[in-house]
mmCIF file of C-alpha atoms in Angstrom:
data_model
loop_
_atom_site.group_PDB
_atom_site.id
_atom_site.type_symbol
_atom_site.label_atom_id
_atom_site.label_comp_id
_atom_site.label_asym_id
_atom_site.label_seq_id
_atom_site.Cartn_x
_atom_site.Cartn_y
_atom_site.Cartn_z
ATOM 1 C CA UNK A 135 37.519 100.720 165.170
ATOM 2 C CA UNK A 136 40.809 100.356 163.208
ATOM 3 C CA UNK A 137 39.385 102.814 160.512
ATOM 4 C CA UNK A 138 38.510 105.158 163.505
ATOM 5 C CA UNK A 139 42.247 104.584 165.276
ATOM 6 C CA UNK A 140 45.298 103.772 163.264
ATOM 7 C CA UNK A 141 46.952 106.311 161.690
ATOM 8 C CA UNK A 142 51.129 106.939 161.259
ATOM 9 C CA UNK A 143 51.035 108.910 164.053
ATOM 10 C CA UNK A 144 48.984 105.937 166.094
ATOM 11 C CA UNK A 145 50.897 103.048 164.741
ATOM 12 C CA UNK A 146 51.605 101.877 168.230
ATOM 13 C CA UNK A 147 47.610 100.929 168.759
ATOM 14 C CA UNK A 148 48.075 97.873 166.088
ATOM 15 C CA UNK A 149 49.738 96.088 168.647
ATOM 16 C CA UNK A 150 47.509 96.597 171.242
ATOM 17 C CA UNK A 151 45.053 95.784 168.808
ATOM 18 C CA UNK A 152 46.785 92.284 168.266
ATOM 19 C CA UNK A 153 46.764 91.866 171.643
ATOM 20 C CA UNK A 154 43.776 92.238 172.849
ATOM 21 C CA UNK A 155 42.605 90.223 169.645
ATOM 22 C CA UNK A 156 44.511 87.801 171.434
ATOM 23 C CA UNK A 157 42.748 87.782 174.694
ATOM 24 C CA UNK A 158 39.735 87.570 172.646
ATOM 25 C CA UNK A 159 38.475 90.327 174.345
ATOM 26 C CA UNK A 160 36.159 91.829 171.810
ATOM 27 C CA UNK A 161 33.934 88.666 172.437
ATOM 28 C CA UNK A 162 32.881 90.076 175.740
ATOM 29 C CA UNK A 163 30.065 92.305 175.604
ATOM 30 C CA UNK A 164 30.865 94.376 177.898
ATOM 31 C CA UNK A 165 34.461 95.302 176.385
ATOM 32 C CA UNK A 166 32.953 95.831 172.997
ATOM 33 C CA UNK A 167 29.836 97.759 173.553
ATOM 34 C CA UNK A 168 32.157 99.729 175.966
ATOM 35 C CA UNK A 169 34.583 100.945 172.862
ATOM 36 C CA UNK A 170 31.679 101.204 170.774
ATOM 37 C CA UNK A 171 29.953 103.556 172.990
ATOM 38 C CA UNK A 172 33.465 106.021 173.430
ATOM 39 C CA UNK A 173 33.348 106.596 169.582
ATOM 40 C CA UNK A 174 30.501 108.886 169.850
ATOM 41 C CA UNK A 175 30.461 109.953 173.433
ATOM 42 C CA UNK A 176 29.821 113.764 173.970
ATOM 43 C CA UNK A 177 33.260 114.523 175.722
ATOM 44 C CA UNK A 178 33.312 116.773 178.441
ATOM 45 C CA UNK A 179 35.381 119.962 177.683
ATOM 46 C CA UNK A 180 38.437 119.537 179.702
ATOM 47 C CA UNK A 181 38.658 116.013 178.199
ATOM 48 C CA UNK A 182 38.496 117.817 174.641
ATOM 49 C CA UNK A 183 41.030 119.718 175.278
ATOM 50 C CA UNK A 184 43.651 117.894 177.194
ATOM 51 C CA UNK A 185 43.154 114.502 174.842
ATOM 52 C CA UNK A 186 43.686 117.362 171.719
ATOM 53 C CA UNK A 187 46.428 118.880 172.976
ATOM 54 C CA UNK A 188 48.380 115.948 172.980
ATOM 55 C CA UNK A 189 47.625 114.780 169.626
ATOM 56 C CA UNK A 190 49.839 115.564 166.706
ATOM 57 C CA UNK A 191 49.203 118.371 164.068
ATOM 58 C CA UNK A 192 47.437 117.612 160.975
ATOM 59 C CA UNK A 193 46.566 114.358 161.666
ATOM 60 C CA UNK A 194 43.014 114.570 161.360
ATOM 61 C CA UNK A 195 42.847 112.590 164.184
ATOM 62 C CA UNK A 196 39.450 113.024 166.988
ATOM 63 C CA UNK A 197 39.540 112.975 170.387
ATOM 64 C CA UNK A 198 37.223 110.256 170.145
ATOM 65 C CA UNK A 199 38.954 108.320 168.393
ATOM 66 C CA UNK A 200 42.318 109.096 170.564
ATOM 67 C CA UNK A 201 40.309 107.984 173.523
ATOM 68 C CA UNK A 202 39.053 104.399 171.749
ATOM 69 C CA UNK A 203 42.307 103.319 170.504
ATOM 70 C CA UNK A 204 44.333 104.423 174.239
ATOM 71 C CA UNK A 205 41.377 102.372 175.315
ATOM 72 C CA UNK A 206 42.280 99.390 172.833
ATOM 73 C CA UNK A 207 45.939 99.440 173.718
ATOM 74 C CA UNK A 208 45.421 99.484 177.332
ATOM 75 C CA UNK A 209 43.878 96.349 177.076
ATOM 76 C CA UNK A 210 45.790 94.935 175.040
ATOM 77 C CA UNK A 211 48.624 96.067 177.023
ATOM 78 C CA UNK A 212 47.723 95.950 180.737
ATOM 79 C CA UNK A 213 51.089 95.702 181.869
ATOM 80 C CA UNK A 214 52.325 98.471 179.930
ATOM 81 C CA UNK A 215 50.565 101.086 181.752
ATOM 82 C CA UNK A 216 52.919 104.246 183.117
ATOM 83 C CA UNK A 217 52.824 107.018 185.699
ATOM 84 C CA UNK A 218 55.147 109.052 183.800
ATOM 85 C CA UNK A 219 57.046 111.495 186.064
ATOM 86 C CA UNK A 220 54.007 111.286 188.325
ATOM 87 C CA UNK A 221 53.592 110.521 192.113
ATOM 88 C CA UNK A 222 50.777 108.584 190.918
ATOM 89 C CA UNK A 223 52.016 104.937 191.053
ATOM 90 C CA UNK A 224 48.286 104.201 192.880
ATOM 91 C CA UNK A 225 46.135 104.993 190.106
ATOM 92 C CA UNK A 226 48.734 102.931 187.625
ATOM 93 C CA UNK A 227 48.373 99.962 189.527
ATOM 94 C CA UNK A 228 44.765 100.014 189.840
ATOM 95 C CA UNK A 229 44.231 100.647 185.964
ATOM 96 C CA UNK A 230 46.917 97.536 185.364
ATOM 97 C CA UNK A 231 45.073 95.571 187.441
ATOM 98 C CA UNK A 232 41.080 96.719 185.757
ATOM 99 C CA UNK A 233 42.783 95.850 182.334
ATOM 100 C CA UNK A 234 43.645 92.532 182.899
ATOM 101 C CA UNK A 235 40.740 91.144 185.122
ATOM 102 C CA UNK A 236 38.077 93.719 184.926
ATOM 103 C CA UNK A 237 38.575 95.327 181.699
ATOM 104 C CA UNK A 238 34.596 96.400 181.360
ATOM 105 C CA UNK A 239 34.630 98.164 184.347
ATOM 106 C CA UNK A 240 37.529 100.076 182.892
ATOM 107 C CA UNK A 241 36.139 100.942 179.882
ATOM 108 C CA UNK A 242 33.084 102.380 182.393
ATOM 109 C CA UNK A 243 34.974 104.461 184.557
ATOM 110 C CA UNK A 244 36.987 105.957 181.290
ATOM 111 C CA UNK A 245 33.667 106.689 180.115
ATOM 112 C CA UNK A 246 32.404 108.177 183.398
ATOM 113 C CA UNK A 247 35.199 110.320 182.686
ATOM 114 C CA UNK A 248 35.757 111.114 179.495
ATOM 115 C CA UNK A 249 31.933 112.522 179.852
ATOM 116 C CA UNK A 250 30.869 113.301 183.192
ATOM 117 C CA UNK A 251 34.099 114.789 184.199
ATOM 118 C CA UNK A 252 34.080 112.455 187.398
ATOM 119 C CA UNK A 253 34.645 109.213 189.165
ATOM 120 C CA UNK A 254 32.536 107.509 191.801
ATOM 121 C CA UNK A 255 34.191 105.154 193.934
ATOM 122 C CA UNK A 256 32.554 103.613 197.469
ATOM 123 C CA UNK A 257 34.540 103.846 200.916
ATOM 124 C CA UNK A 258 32.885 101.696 203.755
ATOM 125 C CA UNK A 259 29.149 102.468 202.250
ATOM 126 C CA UNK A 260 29.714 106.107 201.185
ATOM 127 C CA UNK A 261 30.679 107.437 197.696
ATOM 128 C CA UNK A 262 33.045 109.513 196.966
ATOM 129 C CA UNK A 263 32.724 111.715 193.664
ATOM 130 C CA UNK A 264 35.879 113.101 192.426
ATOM 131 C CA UNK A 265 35.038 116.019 191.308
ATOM 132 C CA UNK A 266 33.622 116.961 194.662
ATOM 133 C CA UNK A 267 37.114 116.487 196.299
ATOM 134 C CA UNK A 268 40.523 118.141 195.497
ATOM 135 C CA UNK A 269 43.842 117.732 196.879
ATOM 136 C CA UNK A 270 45.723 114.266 195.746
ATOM 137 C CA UNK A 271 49.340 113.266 195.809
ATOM 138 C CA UNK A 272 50.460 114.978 192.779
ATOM 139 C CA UNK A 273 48.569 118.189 193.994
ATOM 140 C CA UNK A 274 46.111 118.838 190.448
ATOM 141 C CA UNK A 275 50.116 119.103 188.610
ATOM 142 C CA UNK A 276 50.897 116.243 186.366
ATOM 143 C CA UNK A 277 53.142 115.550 183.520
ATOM 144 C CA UNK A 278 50.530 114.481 180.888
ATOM 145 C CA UNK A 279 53.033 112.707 178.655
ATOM 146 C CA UNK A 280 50.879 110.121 178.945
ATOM 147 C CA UNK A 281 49.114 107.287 177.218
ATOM 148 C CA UNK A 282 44.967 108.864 176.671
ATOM 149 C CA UNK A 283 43.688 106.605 179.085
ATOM 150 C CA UNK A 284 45.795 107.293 181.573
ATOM 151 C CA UNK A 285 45.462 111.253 180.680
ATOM 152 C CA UNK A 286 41.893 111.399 181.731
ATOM 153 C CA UNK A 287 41.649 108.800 184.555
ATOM 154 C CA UNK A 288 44.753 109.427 186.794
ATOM 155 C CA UNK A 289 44.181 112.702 188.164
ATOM 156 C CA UNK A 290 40.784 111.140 189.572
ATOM 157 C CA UNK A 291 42.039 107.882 190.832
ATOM 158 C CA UNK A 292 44.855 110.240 192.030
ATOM 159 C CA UNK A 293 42.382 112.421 194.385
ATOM 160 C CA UNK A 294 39.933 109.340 195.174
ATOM 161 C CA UNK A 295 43.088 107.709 196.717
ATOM 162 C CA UNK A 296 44.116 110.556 198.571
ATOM 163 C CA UNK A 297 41.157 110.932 199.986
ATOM 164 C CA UNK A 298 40.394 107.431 201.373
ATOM 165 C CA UNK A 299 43.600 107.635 202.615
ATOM 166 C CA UNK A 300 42.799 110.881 204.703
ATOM 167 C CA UNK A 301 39.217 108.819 205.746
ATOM 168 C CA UNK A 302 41.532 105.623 207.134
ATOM 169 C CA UNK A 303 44.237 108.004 208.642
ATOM 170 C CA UNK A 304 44.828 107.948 212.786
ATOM 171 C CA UNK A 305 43.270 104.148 212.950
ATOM 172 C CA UNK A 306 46.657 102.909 214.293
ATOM 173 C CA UNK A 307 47.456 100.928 211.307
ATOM 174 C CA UNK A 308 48.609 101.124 208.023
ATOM 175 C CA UNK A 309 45.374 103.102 205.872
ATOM 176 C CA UNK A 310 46.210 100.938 203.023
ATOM 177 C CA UNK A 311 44.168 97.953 204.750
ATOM 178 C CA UNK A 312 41.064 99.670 203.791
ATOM 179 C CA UNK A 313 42.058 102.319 200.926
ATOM 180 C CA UNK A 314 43.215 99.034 198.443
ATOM 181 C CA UNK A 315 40.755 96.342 198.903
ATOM 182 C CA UNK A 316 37.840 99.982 198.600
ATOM 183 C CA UNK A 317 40.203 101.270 195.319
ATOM 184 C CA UNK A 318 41.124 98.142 193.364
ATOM 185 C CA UNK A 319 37.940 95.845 194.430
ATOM 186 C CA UNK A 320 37.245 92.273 195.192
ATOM 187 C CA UNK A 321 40.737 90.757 194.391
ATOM 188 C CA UNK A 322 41.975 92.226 197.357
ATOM 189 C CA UNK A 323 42.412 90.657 200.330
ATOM 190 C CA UNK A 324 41.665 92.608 203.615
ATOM 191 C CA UNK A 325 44.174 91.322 205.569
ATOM 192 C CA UNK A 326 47.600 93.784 205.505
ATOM 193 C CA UNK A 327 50.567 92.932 206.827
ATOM 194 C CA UNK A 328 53.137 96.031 207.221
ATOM 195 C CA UNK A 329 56.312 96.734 208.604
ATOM 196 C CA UNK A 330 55.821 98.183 212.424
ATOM 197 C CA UNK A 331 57.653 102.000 211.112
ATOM 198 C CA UNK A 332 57.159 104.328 214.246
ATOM 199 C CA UNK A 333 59.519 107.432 214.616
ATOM 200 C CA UNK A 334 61.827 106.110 212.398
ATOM 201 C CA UNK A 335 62.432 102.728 214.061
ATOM 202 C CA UNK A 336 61.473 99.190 212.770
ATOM 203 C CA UNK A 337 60.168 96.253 215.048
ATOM 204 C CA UNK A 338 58.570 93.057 214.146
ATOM 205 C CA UNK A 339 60.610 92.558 211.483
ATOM 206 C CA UNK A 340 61.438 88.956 211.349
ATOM 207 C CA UNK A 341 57.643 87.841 212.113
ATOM 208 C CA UNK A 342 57.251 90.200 209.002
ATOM 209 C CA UNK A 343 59.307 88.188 206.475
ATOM 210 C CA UNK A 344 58.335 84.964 207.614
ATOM 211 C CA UNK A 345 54.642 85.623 207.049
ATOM 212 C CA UNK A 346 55.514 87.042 203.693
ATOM 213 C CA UNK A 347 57.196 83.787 203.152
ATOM 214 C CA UNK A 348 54.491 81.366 204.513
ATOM 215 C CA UNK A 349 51.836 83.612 201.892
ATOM 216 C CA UNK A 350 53.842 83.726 199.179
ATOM 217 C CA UNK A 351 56.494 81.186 198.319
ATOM 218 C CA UNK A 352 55.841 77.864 196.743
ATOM 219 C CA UNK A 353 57.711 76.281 199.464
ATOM 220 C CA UNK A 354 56.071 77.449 202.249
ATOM 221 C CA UNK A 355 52.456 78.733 201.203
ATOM 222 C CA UNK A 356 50.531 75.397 201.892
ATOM 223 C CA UNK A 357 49.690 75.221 198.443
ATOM 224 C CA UNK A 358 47.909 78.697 198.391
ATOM 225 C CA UNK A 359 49.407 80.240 195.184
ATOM 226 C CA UNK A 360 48.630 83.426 193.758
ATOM 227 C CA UNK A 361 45.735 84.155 191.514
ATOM 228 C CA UNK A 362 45.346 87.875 191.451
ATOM 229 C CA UNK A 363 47.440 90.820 191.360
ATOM 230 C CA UNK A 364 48.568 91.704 194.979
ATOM 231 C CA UNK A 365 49.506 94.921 195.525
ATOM 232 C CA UNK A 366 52.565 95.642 197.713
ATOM 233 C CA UNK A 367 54.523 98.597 199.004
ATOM 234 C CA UNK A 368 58.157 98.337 198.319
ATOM 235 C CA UNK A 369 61.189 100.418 200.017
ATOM 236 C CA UNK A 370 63.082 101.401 196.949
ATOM 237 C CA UNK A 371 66.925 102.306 197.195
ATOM 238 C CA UNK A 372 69.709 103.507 194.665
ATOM 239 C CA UNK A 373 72.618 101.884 193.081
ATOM 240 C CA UNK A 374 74.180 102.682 196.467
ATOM 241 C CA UNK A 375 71.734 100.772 198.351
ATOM 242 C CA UNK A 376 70.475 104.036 200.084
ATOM 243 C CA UNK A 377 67.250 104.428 200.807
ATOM 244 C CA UNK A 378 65.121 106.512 198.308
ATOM 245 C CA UNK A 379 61.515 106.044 199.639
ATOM 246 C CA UNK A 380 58.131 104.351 199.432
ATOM 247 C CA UNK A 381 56.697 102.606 195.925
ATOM 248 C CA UNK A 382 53.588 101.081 195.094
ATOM 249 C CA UNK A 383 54.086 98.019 192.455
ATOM 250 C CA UNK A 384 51.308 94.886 192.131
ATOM 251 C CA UNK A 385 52.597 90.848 192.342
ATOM 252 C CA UNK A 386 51.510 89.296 189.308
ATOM 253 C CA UNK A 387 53.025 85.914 190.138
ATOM 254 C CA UNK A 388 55.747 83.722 191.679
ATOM 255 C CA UNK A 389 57.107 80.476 189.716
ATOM 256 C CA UNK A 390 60.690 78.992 189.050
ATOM 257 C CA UNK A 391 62.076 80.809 186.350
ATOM 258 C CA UNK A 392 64.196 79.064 183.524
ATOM 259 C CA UNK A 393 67.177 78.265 186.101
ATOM 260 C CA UNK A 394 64.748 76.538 188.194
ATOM 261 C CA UNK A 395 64.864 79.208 191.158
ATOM 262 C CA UNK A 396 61.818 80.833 192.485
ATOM 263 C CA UNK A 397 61.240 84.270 191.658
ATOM 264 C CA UNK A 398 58.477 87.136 192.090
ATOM 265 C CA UNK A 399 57.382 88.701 188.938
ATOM 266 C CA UNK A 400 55.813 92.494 189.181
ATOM 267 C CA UNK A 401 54.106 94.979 187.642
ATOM 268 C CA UNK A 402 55.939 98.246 188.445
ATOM 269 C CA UNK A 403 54.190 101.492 187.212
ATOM 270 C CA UNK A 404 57.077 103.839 186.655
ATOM 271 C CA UNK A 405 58.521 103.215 183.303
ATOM 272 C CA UNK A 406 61.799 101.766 183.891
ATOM 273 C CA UNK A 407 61.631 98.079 185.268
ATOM 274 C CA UNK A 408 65.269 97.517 185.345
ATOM 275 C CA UNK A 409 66.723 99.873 188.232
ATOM 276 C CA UNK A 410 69.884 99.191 190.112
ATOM 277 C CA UNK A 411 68.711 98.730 193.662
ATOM 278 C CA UNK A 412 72.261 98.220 195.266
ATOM 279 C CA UNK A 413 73.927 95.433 197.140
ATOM 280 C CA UNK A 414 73.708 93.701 194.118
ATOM 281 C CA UNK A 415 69.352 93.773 193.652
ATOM 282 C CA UNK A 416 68.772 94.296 189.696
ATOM 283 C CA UNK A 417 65.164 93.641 188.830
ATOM 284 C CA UNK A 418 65.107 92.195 185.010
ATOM 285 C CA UNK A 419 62.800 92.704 182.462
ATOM 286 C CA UNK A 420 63.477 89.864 180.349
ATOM 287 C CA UNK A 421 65.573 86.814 180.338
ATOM 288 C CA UNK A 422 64.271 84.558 182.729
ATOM 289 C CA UNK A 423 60.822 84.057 181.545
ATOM 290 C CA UNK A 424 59.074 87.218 182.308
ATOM 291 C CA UNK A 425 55.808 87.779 180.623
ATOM 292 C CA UNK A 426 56.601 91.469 178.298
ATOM 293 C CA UNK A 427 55.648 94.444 181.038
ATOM 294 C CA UNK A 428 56.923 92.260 184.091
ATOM 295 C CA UNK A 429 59.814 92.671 186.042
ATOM 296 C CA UNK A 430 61.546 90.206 188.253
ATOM 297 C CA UNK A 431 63.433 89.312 190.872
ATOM 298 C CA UNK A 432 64.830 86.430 193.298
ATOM 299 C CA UNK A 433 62.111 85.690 195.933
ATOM 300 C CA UNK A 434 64.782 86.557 199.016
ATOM 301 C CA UNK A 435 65.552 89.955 197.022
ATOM 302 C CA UNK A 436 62.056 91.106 196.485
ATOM 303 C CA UNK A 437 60.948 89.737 200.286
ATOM 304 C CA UNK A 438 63.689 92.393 201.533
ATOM 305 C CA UNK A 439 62.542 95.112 199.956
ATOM 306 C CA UNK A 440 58.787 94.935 200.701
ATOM 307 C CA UNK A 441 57.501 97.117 203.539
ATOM 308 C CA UNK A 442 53.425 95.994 203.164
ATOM 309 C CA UNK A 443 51.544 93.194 201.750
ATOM 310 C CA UNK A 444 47.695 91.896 201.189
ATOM 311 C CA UNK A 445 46.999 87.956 202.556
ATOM 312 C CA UNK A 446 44.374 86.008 203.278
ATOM 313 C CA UNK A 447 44.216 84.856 206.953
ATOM 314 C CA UNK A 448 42.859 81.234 205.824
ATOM 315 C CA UNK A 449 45.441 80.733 203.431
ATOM 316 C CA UNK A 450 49.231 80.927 205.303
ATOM 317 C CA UNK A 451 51.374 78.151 205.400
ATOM 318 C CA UNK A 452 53.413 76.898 207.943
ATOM 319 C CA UNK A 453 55.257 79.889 209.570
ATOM 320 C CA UNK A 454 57.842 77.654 211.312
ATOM 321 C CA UNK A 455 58.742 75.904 208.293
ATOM 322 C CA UNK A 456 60.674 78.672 206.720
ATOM 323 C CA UNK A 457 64.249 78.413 207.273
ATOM 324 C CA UNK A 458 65.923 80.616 210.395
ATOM 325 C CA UNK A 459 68.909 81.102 207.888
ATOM 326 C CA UNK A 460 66.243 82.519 204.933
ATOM 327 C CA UNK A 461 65.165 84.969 207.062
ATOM 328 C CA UNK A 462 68.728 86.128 209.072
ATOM 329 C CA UNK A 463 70.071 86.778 205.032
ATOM 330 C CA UNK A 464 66.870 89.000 204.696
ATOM 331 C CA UNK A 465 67.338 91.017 207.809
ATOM 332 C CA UNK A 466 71.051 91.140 207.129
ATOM 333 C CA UNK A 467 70.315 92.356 203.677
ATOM 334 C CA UNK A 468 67.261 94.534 204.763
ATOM 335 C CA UNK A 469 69.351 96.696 207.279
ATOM 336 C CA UNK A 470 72.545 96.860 204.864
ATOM 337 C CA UNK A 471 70.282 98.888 202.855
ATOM 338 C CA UNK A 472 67.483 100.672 203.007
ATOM 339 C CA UNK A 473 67.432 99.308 206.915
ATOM 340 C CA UNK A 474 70.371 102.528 207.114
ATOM 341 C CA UNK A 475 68.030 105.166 207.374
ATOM 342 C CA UNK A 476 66.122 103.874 209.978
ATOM 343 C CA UNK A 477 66.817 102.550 213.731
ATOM 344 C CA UNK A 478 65.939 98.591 214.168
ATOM 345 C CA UNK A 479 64.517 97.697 217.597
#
């Protein structure tokens, strides 16, 4: 595989190499018969062309072989993963997620791909196919400045979600309740919490933060810490504290960071970890014990900012155990800022 994959012009697969030597991934069956089989697979056209398109002249390098070692770094780099200058922060997330806990299924639906030309998920008992289906967030236009993985599985993940969205719209809740746990699998709880948004107004906002609270912080959780990636939809605003709009990211964790306060440590999809967020929210990427690929924040910054989260119902701690004076600072700071462009009832 290293003969195969690192050239000069891949020198950025040794360390995903390393890495996933490091997670001693190579010792799972499923991971290496899954890399083995890509280095001969019979590519489908369109994955010929757009994997040797973005390949650098003279390099002698295959699209096999492009395809093996985006495979190797993904895994060796799960939290490295990009959209790019996509509206495809789903399909990120979920390939993030496969990487680090389900890297074998990964490697099959890259395969699935890569030769079939299509992705087959299940929605409450039926499958979907994607190349029967068209339409998706980005529209079939995306920036492939991309990493090859990525290149060839986003614009299916990209129409799969769209379209289990459109199946769980006009059910009176939020359609991420069923599209994530169906999209990402088992490590999904099916219990969604969301913010009440109707006409541009906001209710039920303080029950909102508390449960996030009683699920997710140390102090309040009963106990019931994370263990896998949650996904979460965050309300993203600019150095100005205005509101932008709507941004998928996953939890990884939440611990005490090296000052001893209790932060929440994310994957976010779109390249830049570190934005300005206004009102004085900066998400770090480093410097207070983030794991490379994470990005952090203070628990009460992150809680303000979230607009939807996955729980379990068994596993909330006590709700009135959370401090009145937590949760006034979050509403305060929640409606100085992306709160603005809405009406609170």
């Amino acid at each position: 595989m290293m003969r195969l994959t690192i050239h000069p012009a891949t020198s950025w697969i040794i360390y995903g190499f390393q890495q996933m030597l490091e997670r001693m991934l190579l010792a799972r069956p499923e991971v290496s018969d899954g890399l083995t089989k890509l280095i001969n697979l019979d590519l489908c056209p369109s994955v010929q062309q757009v994997t040797k398109k973005q390949l650098p002249r003279g390099t002698g390098i295959t699209a096999n072989a492009a395809i093996v070692g985006g495979g190797i770094a993904m895994l060796g780099q799960p939290l490295g993963v990009g959209q790019g200058n996509n509206p495809t922060c789903q399909g990120a997330r979920g390939l993030s997620l496969w990487g680090l806990h389900d890297p074998g299924y990964l490697l099959q639906l890259l395969t699935s791909a890569a030769r079939d030309d299509t992705v087959e998920f299940l929605f409450e008992g039926l499958p979907i196919f994607s190349k029967d289906i068209g339409g998706g967030v980005a529209e079939g236009r995306f920036d492939l400045k991309l990493d090859p993985v990525s290149r060839i599985l986003v614009p299916h993940l990209d129409r799969i979600y769209d379209e289990m969205m459109r199946r769980a719209a006009l059910r009176g809740e939020d359609p991420h309740k069923w599209v994530n746990p169906a999209l990402y699998g088992r490590w999904v709880p099916n219990s969604l919490t969301s913010i009440n948004f109707v006409n541009q107004t906001v209710s039920g906002y303080e029950d909102f933060l508390r449960l996030f609270y009683a699920t997710h912080h140390p102090l309040y959780d009963g106990g019931h810490d994370l263990v896998y990636p949650n996904p979460v939809g965050l309300l993203i605003t600019n150095v100005h504290g205005v509101f932008l709009g709507y941004h998928a990211v996953s939890i990884q964790r939440v611990a005490e960071d090296d000052e001893g306060k209790i932060r929440v440590y994310f994957f976010n999809p779109n390249n830049e970890g570190r934005q300005n967020w206004g009102k004085g929210v900066e998400p770090s990427v480093v410097g207070h014990l983030e794991i490379p690929g994470e990005s952090s924040l203070p628990f009460e910054h992150f809680a303000a900012h979230i607009y939807a989260f996955h729980h379990n119902q068994m596993e909330v701690g006590d709700l009135k155990a959370v401090p009145s004076e937590i949760i006034t600072e979050g509403i305060t700071h929640a409606k100085e800022s992306w709160g603005q462009a809405f009406t609170w009832l």
